[in-house]
Short mmCIF file of C-alpha atoms and ligand atoms in Angstrom, two decimals:
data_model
loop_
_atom_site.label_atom_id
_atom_site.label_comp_id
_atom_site.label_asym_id
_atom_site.label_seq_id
_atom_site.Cartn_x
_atom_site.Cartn_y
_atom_site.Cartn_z
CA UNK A 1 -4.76 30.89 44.58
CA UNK A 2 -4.58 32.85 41.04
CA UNK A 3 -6.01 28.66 39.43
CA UNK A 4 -8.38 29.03 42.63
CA UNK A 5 -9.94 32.31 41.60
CA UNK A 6 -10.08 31.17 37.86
CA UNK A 7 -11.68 27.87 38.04
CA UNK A 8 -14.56 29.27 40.29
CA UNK A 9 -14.97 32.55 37.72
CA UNK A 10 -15.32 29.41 34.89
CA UNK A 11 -17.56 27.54 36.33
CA UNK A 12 -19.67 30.38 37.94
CA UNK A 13 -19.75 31.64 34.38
CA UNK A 14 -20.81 28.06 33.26
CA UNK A 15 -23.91 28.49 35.22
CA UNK A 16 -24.75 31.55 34.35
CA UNK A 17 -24.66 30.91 30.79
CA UNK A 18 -28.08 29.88 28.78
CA UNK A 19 -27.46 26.04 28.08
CA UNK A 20 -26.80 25.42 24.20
CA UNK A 21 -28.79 22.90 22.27
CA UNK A 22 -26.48 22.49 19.52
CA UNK A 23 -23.19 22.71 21.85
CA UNK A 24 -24.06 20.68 24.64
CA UNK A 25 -27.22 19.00 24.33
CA UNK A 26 -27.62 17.52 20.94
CA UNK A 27 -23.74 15.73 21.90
CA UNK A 28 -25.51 13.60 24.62
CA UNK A 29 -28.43 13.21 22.44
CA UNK A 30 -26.35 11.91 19.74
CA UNK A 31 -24.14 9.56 21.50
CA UNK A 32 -26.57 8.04 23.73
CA UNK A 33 -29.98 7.80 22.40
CA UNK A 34 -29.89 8.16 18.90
CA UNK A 35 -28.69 4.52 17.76
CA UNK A 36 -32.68 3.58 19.17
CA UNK A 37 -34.48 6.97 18.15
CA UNK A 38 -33.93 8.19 14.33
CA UNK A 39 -35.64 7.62 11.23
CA UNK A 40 -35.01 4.24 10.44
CA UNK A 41 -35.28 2.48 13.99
CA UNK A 42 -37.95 4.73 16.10
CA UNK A 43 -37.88 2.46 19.19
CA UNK A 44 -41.28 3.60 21.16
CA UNK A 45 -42.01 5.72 18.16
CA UNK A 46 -40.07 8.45 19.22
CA UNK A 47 -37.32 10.02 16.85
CA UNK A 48 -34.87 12.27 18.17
CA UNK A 49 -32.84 12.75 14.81
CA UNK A 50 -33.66 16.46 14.37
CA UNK A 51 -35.13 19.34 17.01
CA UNK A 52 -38.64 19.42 15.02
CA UNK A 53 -38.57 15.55 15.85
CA UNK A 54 -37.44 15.44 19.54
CA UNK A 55 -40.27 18.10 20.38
CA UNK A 56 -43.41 15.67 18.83
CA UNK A 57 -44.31 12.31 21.21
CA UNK A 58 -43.90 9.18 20.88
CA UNK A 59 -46.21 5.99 21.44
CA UNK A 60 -47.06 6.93 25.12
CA UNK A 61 -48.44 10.49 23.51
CA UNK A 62 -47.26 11.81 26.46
CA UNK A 63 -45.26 15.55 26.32
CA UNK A 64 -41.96 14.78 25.28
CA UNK A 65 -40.74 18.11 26.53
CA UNK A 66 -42.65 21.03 27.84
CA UNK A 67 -40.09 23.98 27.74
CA UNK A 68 -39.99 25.39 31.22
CA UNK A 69 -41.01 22.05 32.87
CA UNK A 70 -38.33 19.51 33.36
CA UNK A 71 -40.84 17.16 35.40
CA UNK A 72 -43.38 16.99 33.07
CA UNK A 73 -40.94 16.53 29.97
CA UNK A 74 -41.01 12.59 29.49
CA UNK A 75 -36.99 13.50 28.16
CA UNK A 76 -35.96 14.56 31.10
CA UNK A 77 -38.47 12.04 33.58
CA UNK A 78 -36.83 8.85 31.36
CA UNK A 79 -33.73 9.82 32.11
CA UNK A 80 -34.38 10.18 36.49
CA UNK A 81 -36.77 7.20 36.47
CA UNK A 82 -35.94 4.46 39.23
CA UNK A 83 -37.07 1.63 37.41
CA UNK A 84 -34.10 0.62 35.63
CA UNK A 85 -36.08 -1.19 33.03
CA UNK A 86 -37.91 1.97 32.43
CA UNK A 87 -34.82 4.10 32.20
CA UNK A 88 -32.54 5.71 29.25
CA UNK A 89 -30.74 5.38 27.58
CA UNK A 90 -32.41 1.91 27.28
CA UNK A 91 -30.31 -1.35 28.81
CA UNK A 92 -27.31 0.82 29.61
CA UNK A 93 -26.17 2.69 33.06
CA UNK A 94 -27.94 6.26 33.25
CA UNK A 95 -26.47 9.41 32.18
CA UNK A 96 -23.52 10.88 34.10
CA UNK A 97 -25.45 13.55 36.35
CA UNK A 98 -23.58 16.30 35.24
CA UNK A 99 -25.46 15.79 31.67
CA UNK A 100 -29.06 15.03 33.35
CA UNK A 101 -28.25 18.29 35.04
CA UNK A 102 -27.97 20.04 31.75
CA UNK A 103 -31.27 18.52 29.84
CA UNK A 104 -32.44 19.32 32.97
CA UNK A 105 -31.61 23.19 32.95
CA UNK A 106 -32.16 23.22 29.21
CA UNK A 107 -35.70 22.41 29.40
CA UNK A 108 -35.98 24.62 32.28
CA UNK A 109 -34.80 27.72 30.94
CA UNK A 110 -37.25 27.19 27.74
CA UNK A 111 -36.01 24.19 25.78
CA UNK A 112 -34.57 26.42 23.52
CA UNK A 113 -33.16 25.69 19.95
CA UNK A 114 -30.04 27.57 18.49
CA UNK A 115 -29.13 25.81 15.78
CA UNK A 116 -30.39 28.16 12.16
CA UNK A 117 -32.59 24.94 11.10
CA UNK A 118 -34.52 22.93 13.04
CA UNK A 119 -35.20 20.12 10.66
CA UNK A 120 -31.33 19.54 10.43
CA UNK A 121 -29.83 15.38 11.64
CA UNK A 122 -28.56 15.94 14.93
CA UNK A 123 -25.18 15.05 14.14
CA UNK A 124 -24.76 18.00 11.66
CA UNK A 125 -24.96 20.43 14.48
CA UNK A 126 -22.25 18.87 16.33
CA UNK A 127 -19.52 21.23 17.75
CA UNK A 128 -16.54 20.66 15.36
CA UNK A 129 -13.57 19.69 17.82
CA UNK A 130 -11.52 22.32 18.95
CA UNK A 131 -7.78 20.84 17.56
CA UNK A 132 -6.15 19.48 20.51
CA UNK A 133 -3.37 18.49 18.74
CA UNK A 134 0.27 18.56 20.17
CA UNK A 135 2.84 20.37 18.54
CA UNK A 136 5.27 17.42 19.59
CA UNK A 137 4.51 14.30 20.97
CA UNK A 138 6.26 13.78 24.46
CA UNK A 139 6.47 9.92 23.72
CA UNK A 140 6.05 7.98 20.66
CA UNK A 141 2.49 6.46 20.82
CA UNK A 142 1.18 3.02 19.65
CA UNK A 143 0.32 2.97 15.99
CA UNK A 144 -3.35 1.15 15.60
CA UNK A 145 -4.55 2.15 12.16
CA UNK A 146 -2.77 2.95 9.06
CA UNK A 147 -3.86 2.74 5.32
CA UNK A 148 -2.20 3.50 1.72
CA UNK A 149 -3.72 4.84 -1.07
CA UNK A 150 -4.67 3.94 -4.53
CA UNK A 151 -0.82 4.98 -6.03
CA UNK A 152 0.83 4.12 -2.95
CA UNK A 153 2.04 7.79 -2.28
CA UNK A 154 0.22 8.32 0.61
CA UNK A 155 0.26 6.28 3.92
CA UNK A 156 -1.81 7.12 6.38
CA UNK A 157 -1.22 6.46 10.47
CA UNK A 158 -3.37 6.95 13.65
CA UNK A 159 -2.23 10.03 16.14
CA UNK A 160 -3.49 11.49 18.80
CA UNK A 161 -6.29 13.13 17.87
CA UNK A 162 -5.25 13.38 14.78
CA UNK A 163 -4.64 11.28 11.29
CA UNK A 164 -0.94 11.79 9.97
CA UNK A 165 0.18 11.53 6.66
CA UNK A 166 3.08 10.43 5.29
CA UNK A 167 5.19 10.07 1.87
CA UNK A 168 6.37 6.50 2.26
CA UNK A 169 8.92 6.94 -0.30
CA UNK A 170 10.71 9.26 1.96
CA UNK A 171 9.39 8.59 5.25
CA UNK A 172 8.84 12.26 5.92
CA UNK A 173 5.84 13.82 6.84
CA UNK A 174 3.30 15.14 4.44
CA UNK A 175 0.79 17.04 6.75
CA UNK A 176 -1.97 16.45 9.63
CA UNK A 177 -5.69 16.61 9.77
CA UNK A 178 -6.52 17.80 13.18
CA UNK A 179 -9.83 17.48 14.68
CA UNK A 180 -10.22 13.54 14.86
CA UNK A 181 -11.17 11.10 17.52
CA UNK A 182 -8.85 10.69 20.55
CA UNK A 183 -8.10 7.16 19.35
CA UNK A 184 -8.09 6.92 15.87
CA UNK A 185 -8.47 2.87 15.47
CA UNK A 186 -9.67 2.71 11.70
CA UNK A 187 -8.56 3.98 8.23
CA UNK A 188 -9.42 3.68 4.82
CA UNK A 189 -9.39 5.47 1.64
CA UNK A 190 -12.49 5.74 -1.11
CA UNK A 191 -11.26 4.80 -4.09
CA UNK A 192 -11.48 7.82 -6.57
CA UNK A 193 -10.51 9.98 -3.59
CA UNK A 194 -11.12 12.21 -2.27
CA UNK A 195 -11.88 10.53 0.64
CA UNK A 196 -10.77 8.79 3.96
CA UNK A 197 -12.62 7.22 6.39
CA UNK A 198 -11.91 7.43 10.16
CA UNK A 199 -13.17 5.35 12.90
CA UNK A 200 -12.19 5.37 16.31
CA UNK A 201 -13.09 7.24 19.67
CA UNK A 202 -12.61 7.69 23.18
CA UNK A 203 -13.01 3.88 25.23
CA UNK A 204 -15.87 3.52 27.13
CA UNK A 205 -16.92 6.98 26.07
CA UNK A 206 -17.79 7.66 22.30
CA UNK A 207 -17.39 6.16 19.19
CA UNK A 208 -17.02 8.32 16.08
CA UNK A 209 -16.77 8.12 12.02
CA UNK A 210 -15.64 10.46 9.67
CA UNK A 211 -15.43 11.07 5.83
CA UNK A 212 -12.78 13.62 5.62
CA UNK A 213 -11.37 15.30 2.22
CA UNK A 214 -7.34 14.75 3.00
CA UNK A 215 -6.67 16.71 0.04
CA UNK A 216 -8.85 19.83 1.96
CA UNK A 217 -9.10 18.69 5.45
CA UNK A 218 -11.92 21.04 6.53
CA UNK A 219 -14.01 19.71 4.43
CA UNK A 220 -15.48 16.98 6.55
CA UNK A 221 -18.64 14.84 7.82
CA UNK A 222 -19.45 13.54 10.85
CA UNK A 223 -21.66 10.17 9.93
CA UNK A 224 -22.02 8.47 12.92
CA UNK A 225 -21.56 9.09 17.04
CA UNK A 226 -21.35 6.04 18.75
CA UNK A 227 -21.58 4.81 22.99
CA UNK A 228 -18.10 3.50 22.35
CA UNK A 229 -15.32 3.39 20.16
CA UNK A 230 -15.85 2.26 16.07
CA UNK A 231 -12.81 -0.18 16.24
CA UNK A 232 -12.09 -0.65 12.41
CA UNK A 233 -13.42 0.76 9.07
CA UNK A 234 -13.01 -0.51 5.12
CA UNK A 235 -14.38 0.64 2.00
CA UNK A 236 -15.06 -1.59 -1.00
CA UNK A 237 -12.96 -1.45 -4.12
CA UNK A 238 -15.75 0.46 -6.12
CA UNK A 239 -15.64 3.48 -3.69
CA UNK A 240 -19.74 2.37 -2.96
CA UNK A 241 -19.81 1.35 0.42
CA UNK A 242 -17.72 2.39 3.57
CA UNK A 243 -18.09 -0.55 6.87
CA UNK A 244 -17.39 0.10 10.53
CA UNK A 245 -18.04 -1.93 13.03
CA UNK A 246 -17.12 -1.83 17.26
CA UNK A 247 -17.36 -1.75 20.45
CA UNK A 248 -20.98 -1.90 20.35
CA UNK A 249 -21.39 -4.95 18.72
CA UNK A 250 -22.72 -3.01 15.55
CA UNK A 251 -21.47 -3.49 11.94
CA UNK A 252 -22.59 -0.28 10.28
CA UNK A 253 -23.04 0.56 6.69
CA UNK A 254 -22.76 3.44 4.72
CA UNK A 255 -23.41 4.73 0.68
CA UNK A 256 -20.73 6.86 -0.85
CA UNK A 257 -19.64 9.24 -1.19
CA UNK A 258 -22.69 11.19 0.27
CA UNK A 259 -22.21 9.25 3.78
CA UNK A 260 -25.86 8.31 4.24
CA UNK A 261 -26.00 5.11 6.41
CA UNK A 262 -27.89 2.07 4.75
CA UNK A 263 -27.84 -0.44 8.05
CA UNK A 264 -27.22 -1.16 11.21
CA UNK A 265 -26.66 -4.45 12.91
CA UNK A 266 -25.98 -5.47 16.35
CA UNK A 267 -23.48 -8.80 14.27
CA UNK A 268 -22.05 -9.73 17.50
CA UNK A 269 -22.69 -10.56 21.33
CA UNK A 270 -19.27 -8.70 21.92
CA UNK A 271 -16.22 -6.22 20.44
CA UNK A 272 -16.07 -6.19 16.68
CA UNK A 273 -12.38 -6.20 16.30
CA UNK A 274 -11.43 -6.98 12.79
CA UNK A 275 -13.83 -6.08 9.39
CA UNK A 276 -12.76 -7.19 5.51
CA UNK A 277 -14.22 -6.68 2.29
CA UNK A 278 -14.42 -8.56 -0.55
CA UNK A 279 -12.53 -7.67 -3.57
CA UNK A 280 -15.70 -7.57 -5.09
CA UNK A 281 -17.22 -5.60 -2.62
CA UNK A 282 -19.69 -7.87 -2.48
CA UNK A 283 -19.58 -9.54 0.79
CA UNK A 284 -17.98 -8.23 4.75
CA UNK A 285 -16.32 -10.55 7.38
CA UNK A 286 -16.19 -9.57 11.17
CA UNK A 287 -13.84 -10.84 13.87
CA UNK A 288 -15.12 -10.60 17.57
CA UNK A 289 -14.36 -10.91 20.87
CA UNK A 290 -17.16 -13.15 20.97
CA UNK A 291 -15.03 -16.04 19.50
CA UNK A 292 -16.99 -15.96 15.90
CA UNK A 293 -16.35 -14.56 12.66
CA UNK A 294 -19.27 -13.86 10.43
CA UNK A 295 -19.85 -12.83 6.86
CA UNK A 296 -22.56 -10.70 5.46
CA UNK A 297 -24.14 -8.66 2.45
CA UNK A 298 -22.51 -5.42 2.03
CA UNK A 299 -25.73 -4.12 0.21
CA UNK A 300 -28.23 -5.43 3.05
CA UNK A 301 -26.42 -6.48 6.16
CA UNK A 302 -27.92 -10.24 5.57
CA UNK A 303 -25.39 -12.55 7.12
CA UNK A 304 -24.08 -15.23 5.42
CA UNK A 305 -22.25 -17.09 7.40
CA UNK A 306 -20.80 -17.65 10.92
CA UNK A 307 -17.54 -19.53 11.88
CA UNK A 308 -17.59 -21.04 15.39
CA UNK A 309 -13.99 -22.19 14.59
CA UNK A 310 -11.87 -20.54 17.35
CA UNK A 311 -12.28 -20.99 20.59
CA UNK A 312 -10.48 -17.26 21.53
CA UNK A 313 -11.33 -14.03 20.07
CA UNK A 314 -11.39 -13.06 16.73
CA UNK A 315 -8.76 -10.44 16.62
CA UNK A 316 -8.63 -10.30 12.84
CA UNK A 317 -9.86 -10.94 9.29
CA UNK A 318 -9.36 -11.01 5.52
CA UNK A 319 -10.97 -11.85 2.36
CA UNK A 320 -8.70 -14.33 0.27
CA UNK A 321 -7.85 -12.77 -3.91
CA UNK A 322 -10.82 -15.06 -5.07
CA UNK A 323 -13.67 -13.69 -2.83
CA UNK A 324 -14.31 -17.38 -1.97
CA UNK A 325 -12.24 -18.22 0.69
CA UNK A 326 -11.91 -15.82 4.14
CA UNK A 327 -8.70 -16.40 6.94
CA UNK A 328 -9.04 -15.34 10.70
CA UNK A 329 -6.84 -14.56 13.39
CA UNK A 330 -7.12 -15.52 17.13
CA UNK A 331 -5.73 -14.40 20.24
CA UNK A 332 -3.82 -18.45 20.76
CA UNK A 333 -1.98 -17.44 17.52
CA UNK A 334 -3.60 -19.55 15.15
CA UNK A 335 -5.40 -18.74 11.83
CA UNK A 336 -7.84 -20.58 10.07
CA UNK A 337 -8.89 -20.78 6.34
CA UNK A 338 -13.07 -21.15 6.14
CA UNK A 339 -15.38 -20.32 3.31
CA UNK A 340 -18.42 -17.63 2.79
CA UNK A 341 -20.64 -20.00 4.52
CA UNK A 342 -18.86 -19.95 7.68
CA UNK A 343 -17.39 -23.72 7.31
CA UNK A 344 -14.10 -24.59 7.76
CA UNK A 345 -11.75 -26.04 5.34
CA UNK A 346 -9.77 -30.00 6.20
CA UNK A 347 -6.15 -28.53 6.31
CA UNK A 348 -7.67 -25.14 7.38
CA UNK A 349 -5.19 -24.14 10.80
CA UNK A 350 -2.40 -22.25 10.26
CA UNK A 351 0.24 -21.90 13.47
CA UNK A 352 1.90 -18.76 12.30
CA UNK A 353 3.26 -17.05 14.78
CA UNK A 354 3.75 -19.62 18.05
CA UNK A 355 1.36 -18.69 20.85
CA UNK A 356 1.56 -14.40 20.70
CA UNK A 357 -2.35 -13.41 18.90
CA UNK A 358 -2.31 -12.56 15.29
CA UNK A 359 -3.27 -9.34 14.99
CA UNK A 360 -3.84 -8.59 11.20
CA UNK A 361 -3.52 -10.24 7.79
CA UNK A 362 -3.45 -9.86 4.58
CA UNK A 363 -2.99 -12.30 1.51
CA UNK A 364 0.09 -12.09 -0.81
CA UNK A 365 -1.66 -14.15 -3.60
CA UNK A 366 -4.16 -17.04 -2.81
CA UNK A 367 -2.52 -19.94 -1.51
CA UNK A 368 -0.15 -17.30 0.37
CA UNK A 369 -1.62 -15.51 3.03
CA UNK A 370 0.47 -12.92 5.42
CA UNK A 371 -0.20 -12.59 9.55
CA UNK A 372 1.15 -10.04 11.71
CA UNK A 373 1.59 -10.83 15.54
CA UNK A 374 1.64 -9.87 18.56
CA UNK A 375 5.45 -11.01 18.75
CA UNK A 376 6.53 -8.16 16.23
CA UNK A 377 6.60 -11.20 13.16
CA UNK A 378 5.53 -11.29 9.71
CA UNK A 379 4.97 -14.09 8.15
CA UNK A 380 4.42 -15.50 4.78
CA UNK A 381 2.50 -18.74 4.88
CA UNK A 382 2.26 -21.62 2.73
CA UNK A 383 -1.39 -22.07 2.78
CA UNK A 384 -1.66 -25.60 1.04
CA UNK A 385 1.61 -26.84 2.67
CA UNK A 386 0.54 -25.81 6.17
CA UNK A 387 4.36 -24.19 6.89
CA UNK A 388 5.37 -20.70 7.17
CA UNK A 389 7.49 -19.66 4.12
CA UNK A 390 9.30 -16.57 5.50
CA UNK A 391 9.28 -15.15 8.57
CA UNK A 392 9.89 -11.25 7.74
CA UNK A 393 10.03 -7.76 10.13
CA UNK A 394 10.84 -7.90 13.65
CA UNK A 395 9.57 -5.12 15.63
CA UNK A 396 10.00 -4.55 19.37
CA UNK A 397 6.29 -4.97 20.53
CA UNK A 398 3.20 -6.39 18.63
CA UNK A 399 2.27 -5.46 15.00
CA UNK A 400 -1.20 -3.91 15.20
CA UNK A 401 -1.51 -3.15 11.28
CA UNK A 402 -0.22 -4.03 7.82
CA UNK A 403 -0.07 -2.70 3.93
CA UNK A 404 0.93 -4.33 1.20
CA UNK A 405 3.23 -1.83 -1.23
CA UNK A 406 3.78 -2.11 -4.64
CA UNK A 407 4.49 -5.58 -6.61
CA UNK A 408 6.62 -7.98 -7.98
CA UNK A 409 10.04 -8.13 -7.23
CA UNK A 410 9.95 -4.59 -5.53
CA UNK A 411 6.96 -5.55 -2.95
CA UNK A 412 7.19 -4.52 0.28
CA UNK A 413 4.92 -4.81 3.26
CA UNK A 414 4.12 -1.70 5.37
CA UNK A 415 4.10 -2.63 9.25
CA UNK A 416 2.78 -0.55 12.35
CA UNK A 417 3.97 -1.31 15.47
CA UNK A 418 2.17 -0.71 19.35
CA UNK A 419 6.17 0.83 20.05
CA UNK A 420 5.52 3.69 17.33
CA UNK A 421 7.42 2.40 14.67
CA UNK A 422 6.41 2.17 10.60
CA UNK A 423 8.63 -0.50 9.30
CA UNK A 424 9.03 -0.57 5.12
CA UNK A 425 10.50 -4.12 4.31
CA UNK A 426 11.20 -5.27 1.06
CA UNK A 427 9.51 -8.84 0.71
CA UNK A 428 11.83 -11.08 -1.27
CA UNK A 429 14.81 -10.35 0.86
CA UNK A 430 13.36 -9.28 3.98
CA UNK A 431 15.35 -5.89 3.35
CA UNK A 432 14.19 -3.35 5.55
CA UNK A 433 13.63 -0.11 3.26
CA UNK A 434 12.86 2.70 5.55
CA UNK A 435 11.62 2.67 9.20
CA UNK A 436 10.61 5.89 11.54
CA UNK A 437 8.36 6.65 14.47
CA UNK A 438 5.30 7.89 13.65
CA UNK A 439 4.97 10.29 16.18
CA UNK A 440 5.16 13.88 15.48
CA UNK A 441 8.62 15.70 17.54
CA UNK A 442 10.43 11.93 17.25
C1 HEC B 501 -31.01 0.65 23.28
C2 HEC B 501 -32.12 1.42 22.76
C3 HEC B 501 -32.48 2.74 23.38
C4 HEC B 501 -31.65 3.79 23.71
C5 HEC B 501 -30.12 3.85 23.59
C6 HEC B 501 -32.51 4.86 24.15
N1 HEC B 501 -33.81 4.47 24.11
FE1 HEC B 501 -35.44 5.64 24.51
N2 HEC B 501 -36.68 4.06 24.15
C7 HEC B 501 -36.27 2.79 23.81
C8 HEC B 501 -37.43 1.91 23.80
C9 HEC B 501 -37.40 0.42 23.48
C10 HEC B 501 -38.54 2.70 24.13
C11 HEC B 501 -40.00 2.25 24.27
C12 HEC B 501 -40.44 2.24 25.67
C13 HEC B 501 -39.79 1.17 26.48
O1 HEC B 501 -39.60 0.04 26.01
O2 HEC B 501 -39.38 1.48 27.64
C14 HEC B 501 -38.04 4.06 24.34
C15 HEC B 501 -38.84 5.14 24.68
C16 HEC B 501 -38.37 6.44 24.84
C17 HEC B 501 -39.20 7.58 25.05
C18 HEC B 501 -40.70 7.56 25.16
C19 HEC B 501 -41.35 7.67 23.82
C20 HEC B 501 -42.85 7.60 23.94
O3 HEC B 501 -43.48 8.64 23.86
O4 HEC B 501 -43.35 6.51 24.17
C21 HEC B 501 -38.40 8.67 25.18
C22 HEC B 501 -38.79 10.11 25.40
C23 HEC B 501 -37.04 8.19 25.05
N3 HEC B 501 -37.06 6.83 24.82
C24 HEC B 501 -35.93 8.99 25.16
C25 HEC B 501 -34.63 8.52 25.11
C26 HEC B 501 -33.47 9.32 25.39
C27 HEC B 501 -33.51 10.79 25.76
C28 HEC B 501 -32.39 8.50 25.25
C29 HEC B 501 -30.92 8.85 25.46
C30 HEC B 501 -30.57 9.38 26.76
C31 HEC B 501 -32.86 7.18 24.86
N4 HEC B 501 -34.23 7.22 24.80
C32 HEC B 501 -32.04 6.10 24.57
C33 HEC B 501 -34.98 2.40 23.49
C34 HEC B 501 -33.85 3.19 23.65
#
């Protein structure tokens, strides 16, 4: 009776309250109609990347919003429309009612802004999250993302809602950045630091990436809000350019370290689940669920090439040492060696790891590439010989992401497993040099 009493004081209170622009409009602005309405693609001439913008019209000339008047805000009417070709957001479903109900009251109750700056981007006025972060985790939960930096003293690994880092000379836990996606599917670090980028999201919900100082984790920018999830992110060697690319079929680019975003491509007719970068930074390879691979300009999005190779989804991708030659990974377990221009080589399938999907790679020199399966094997490959050299790390359940530590004789190869577990293994002699569950409490 007491939750009863409680929930109906909230959401009484809810009503009562004067909609906020910046706290629970300019969200559902963001994630739904922005990607066709900003600056650089105003689809019907109509912007909606800052308040000054939303308010002017668009081709139609007709009142975009009319504070006070709901019905004769074209906003609000786009959004209620029957005509499903007329509706927004544009070739999607229409918004949950519960957020039509809100532009809805917003306009009503004078379209008001409370932000301190109406000519700020939309995504700046985003509510920071509110950590939801758990002090322990009740189970260990799948690792998807992790990334080392330049000196290989700090690895990086997705959480839940969170980023967590860790010293992997000890295995112990350096600290936590709160504040991050649900699902946190993509990780990289700008070289020169300060930086790391993070991709990932809620599925079927939002996408997000963020720049975020892990020396000073407060300091942070929001640079993109997505439909869905971003499903991978890389930076290139220089520290210029930081690539994501997702569920929405987008490859996105952006300068650094000021986060500005240079293009925007719809690459694929499906998932983008795998992104590389060259070692010169030059060039970007995709995997998809759409059974191609592509490769394009970093500096201009211009694609390159596109290999029609696989017959399964592209689950994952990497850029051979010489820039020249780039490897994919498919859901039947086979990779394939092809070059910028999307051909395929003579001797180019590899059958690394039986029939379970490779799931990421990486390249130990150039005739010796690495895969990671979905059967909890490494393996080192014989490129020119076709044969798999070494088969290193067993984990209990698939291997969803891989680092390469160190070199020579000391090497070892970082692996993250969907059970949990980091994995350090020595590569020479498949000696396993630390292992522990990423997963705060375990
Ligand atoms: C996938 C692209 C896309 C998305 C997402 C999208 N729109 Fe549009 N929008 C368009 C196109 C294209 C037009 C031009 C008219 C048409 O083709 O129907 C348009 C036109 C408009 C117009 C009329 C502009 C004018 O004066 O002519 C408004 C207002 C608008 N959109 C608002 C929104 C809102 C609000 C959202 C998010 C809920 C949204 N749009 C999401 C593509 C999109």
């Amino acid at each position: 009776m007491r939750f009863i009493i409680a929930s109906f004081l909230a959401s009484s209170s809810a009503l009562a309250a004067p909609v906020s622009f910046s706290k629970q409009i300019a969200p559902i602005l963001a994630g739904q109609c922005l990607e066709c309405h900003r600056a650089e693609k105003a689809k019907g001439g109509y912007r909606l990347d800052t308040f000054e913008q939303l308010l002017k019209t668009g081709d139609s000339e007709e009142a975009t919003v009319v504070p006070g008047k709901a019905e004769a805000s074209e906003l609000y009417e786009l959004l209620v429309v029957h005509d499903d070709s007329d509706r927004m957001p544009k070739k999607a479903d229409a918004l949950p009612e519960k957020d039509i109900a809100l532009i809805r009251q917003w306009i009503s109750e004078g379209a008001k802004y409370d932000g301190s700056n109406a000519q700020a981007s939309l995504t700046s006025l985003l509510p920071q999250k509110v950590a939801q972060t758990l002090e322990k985790y009740p189970r260990p939960i799948p690792v998807t993302a992790l990334a080392l930096n330049g000196d290989g003293k700090v690895l990086v690994t997705s959480g839940y809602h969170e980023v967590l880092s860790w010293d992997p000379a000890t295995g112990k836990m350096r600290g936590r950045l709160a504040g991050m996606p649900e699902r946190v599917l993509g990780l990289s670090f700008v070289q020169g630091g300060p930086w790391l980028a993070v991709a990932g999201g809620t599925p079927g919900r939002s996408g997000e990436v963020w720049l975020v100082n892990y020396a000073k984790p407060a300091e942070r920018k929001r640079l993109a809000q997505m439909r869905d999830c971003a499903l991978d992110a890389v930076t290139s060697p220089d520290g210029k350019y930081l690539v994501t690319a997702g569920a929405d079929n987008r490859v996105r680019c952006f300068a650094l370290p000021e986060g500005k975003e240079i293009w925007n491509l719809e690459a694929h007719a499906d998932w983008i689940l795998g992104l590389a970068i060259s070692p010169d930074g030059q060039h970007v390879a995709t995997a998809s669920r759409d059974r191609t691979a592509k490769v394009m300009k970093t500096a201009t999005g211009e694609i390159e090439g596109t290999f029609t190779g696989h017959s399964v989804p592209v689950l994952s991708v990497a850029f051979a040492p010489d820039g020249k030659e780039v490897i994919s990974g498919g859901q039947d377990g086979e990779a394939r060696r092809w070059t910028l221009d999307g051909t395929g080589k003579k001797d180019s399938t590899l059958r690394p790891a039986g029939r379970t999907e490779v799931l990421a790679l990486s390249y130990l020199n150039q005739d010796t590439p690495i895969t990671a399966s979905g059967s909890g094997q490494v393996s080192v490959i014989d490129a020119k010989a076709r044969k798999t050299k070494a088969r290193l790390v067993m984990h209990g359940d698939r291997v969803n992401a891989m680092a390469l530590l160190g070199g020579g004789d000391g090497q070892a190869v970082i692996t993250a497993s969907h059970d949990g577990e980091i994995r350090i293994t020595q590569m020479v002699d498949n000696k396993e040099l630390r292992k522990f569950v990423a997963s705060p409490g375990w």
